[in-house]
């Protein structure tokens, strides 16, 4: 699998939307008709498919965000600030399957 990005989640990421790195935009399936948004399907480690709307905001700060669908994932997984997500693109995916994968890595609290 090819690593697309990983991110330690912030409070904004778990309460509103997930801000993703601008440098990865070329890896995603924008269409010629709508270069500002698309729906990205990802499969989690339990083989559940999730759909996130990826929007590239206008203006000087044109950072892309996952909006629609993202909070449902956050609530279903019980994500908290400082948890980490990792997004991969699988290689050799069969046509019709979802090529993107998402993995959650929980923040580990050390009791000492």
PDB file of C-alpha atoms in Angstrom:
ATOM      1  CA  UNK A   1       0.000   0.000   0.000  1.00  0.00           C
ATOM      2  CA  UNK A   2       1.088   3.555  -0.702  1.00  0.00           C
ATOM      3  CA  UNK A   3       0.846   6.044   2.158  1.00  0.00           C
ATOM      4  CA  UNK A   4      -1.237   9.062   1.135  1.00  0.00           C
ATOM      5  CA  UNK A   5      -1.148  10.943   4.447  1.00  0.00           C
ATOM      6  CA  UNK A   6      -1.353  10.559   8.198  1.00  0.00           C
ATOM      7  CA  UNK A   7      -2.531  13.083  10.729  1.00  0.00           C
ATOM      8  CA  UNK A   8      -2.825  13.557  14.468  1.00  0.00           C
ATOM      9  CA  UNK A   9      -6.384  14.734  14.926  1.00  0.00           C
ATOM     10  CA  UNK A  10      -7.118  18.143  16.404  1.00  0.00           C
ATOM     11  CA  UNK A  11     -10.250  19.225  18.246  1.00  0.00           C
ATOM     12  CA  UNK A  12     -11.452  20.949  15.047  1.00  0.00           C
ATOM     13  CA  UNK A  13     -10.879  17.724  13.084  1.00  0.00           C
ATOM     14  CA  UNK A  14     -13.195  15.778  15.380  1.00  0.00           C
ATOM     15  CA  UNK A  15     -15.839  18.476  15.861  1.00  0.00           C
ATOM     16  CA  UNK A  16     -16.180  20.067  12.405  1.00  0.00           C
ATOM     17  CA  UNK A  17     -14.142  18.764   9.460  1.00  0.00           C
ATOM     18  CA  UNK A  18     -10.798  17.163   8.682  1.00  0.00           C
ATOM     19  CA  UNK A  19      -8.188  19.403   7.129  1.00  0.00           C
ATOM     20  CA  UNK A  20      -5.934  17.420   4.765  1.00  0.00           C
ATOM     21  CA  UNK A  21      -2.549  18.309   3.223  1.00  0.00           C
ATOM     22  CA  UNK A  22      -2.727  20.321  -0.014  1.00  0.00           C
ATOM     23  CA  UNK A  23       0.225  18.368  -1.447  1.00  0.00           C
ATOM     24  CA  UNK A  24      -1.899  15.206  -1.810  1.00  0.00           C
ATOM     25  CA  UNK A  25      -4.684  16.692  -3.951  1.00  0.00           C
ATOM     26  CA  UNK A  26      -3.245  15.387  -7.210  1.00  0.00           C
ATOM     27  CA  UNK A  27      -3.687  11.821  -5.913  1.00  0.00           C
ATOM     28  CA  UNK A  28      -7.462  12.114  -5.661  1.00  0.00           C
ATOM     29  CA  UNK A  29     -10.128  11.773  -8.381  1.00  0.00           C
ATOM     30  CA  UNK A  30     -11.196  15.345  -9.160  1.00  0.00           C
ATOM     31  CA  UNK A  31     -13.287  15.592 -12.328  1.00  0.00           C
ATOM     32  CA  UNK A  32     -12.945  18.141 -15.096  1.00  0.00           C
ATOM     33  CA  UNK A  33     -16.479  19.416 -14.406  1.00  0.00           C
ATOM     34  CA  UNK A  34     -15.968  20.089 -10.705  1.00  0.00           C
ATOM     35  CA  UNK A  35     -12.380  20.758  -9.719  1.00  0.00           C
ATOM     36  CA  UNK A  36     -13.362  21.952  -6.214  1.00  0.00           C
ATOM     37  CA  UNK A  37     -15.039  18.899  -4.732  1.00  0.00           C
ATOM     38  CA  UNK A  38     -15.486  15.149  -5.024  1.00  0.00           C
ATOM     39  CA  UNK A  39     -16.661  12.245  -2.896  1.00  0.00           C
ATOM     40  CA  UNK A  40     -13.876   9.951  -1.746  1.00  0.00           C
ATOM     41  CA  UNK A  41     -14.712   6.415  -0.713  1.00  0.00           C
ATOM     42  CA  UNK A  42     -12.418   4.742   1.792  1.00  0.00           C
ATOM     43  CA  UNK A  43     -12.524   1.326   3.394  1.00  0.00           C
ATOM     44  CA  UNK A  44     -11.692   0.918   7.080  1.00  0.00           C
ATOM     45  CA  UNK A  45      -9.903  -2.020   8.707  1.00  0.00           C
ATOM     46  CA  UNK A  46     -13.269  -3.752   9.213  1.00  0.00           C
ATOM     47  CA  UNK A  47     -14.007  -3.515   5.447  1.00  0.00           C
ATOM     48  CA  UNK A  48     -16.728  -0.896   6.015  1.00  0.00           C
ATOM     49  CA  UNK A  49     -16.874   1.661   3.186  1.00  0.00           C
ATOM     50  CA  UNK A  50     -17.148   5.326   4.158  1.00  0.00           C
ATOM     51  CA  UNK A  51     -17.764   8.281   1.831  1.00  0.00           C
ATOM     52  CA  UNK A  52     -16.161  11.646   2.594  1.00  0.00           C
ATOM     53  CA  UNK A  53     -16.843  14.829   0.635  1.00  0.00           C
ATOM     54  CA  UNK A  54     -13.509  16.488  -0.118  1.00  0.00           C
ATOM     55  CA  UNK A  55     -13.790  20.209  -0.784  1.00  0.00           C
ATOM     56  CA  UNK A  56     -11.001  22.567  -1.732  1.00  0.00           C
ATOM     57  CA  UNK A  57     -11.878  25.896  -0.182  1.00  0.00           C
ATOM     58  CA  UNK A  58     -11.644  29.135  -2.173  1.00  0.00           C
ATOM     59  CA  UNK A  59      -9.343  32.002  -1.399  1.00  0.00           C
ATOM     60  CA  UNK A  60      -5.810  32.331  -0.160  1.00  0.00           C
ATOM     61  CA  UNK A  61      -6.188  29.431   2.277  1.00  0.00           C
ATOM     62  CA  UNK A  62      -7.321  26.813  -0.248  1.00  0.00           C
ATOM     63  CA  UNK A  63      -6.569  23.818   1.965  1.00  0.00           C
ATOM     64  CA  UNK A  64      -8.794  20.806   1.216  1.00  0.00           C
ATOM     65  CA  UNK A  65     -11.113  19.415   3.887  1.00  0.00           C
ATOM     66  CA  UNK A  66     -13.190  16.275   4.376  1.00  0.00           C
ATOM     67  CA  UNK A  67     -16.651  17.506   5.307  1.00  0.00           C
ATOM     68  CA  UNK A  68     -19.818  15.498   4.610  1.00  0.00           C
ATOM     69  CA  UNK A  69     -19.468  11.967   5.967  1.00  0.00           C
ATOM     70  CA  UNK A  70     -16.399  12.721   8.063  1.00  0.00           C
ATOM     71  CA  UNK A  71     -18.235  13.372  11.355  1.00  0.00           C
ATOM     72  CA  UNK A  72     -20.211  10.140  10.994  1.00  0.00           C
ATOM     73  CA  UNK A  73     -16.879   8.315  10.828  1.00  0.00           C
ATOM     74  CA  UNK A  74     -15.583  10.251  13.865  1.00  0.00           C
ATOM     75  CA  UNK A  75     -18.648   9.341  15.956  1.00  0.00           C
ATOM     76  CA  UNK A  76     -18.756   5.714  14.821  1.00  0.00           C
ATOM     77  CA  UNK A  77     -15.085   5.213  15.677  1.00  0.00           C
ATOM     78  CA  UNK A  78     -15.179   7.277  18.876  1.00  0.00           C
ATOM     79  CA  UNK A  79     -12.246   9.390  17.709  1.00  0.00           C
ATOM     80  CA  UNK A  80     -10.625  11.878  20.066  1.00  0.00           C
ATOM     81  CA  UNK A  81      -8.100  14.685  19.648  1.00  0.00           C
ATOM     82  CA  UNK A  82      -4.564  13.244  19.390  1.00  0.00           C
ATOM     83  CA  UNK A  83      -5.767   9.981  17.830  1.00  0.00           C
ATOM     84  CA  UNK A  84      -4.094   9.422  14.465  1.00  0.00           C
ATOM     85  CA  UNK A  85      -5.577   8.491  11.109  1.00  0.00           C
ATOM     86  CA  UNK A  86      -3.603   7.019   8.239  1.00  0.00           C
ATOM     87  CA  UNK A  87      -4.903   6.986   4.651  1.00  0.00           C
ATOM     88  CA  UNK A  88      -3.409   4.594   2.100  1.00  0.00           C
ATOM     89  CA  UNK A  89      -3.996   3.731  -1.522  1.00  0.00           C
ATOM     90  CA  UNK A  90      -4.017   0.001  -2.134  1.00  0.00           C
ATOM     91  CA  UNK A  91      -2.107  -1.389  -5.098  1.00  0.00           C
ATOM     92  CA  UNK A  92      -3.558  -3.937  -7.486  1.00  0.00           C
ATOM     93  CA  UNK A  93      -7.175  -3.209  -6.565  1.00  0.00           C
ATOM     94  CA  UNK A  94      -9.793  -5.164  -8.486  1.00  0.00           C
ATOM     95  CA  UNK A  95     -12.018  -2.949 -10.637  1.00  0.00           C
ATOM     96  CA  UNK A  96     -15.077  -1.877  -8.670  1.00  0.00           C
ATOM     97  CA  UNK A  97     -13.343  -2.186  -5.294  1.00  0.00           C
ATOM     98  CA  UNK A  98     -12.460   0.840  -3.152  1.00  0.00           C
ATOM     99  CA  UNK A  99      -8.753   1.687  -3.597  1.00  0.00           C
ATOM    100  CA  UNK A 100      -8.386   3.914  -0.525  1.00  0.00           C
ATOM    101  CA  UNK A 101      -7.977   2.600   3.027  1.00  0.00           C
ATOM    102  CA  UNK A 102      -8.235   4.403   6.359  1.00  0.00           C
ATOM    103  CA  UNK A 103      -6.773   3.230   9.635  1.00  0.00           C
ATOM    104  CA  UNK A 104      -7.224   4.647  13.134  1.00  0.00           C
ATOM    105  CA  UNK A 105      -4.384   4.607  15.644  1.00  0.00           C
ATOM    106  CA  UNK A 106      -5.442   5.504  19.167  1.00  0.00           C
ATOM    107  CA  UNK A 107      -3.433   7.752  21.416  1.00  0.00           C
ATOM    108  CA  UNK A 108      -1.904   5.576  24.114  1.00  0.00           C
ATOM    109  CA  UNK A 109      -1.904   6.998  27.619  1.00  0.00           C
ATOM    110  CA  UNK A 110       1.016   5.969  29.777  1.00  0.00           C
ATOM    111  CA  UNK A 111       0.165   5.598  33.441  1.00  0.00           C
ATOM    112  CA  UNK A 112       3.338   6.274  35.421  1.00  0.00           C
TER     113      UNK A 112
END
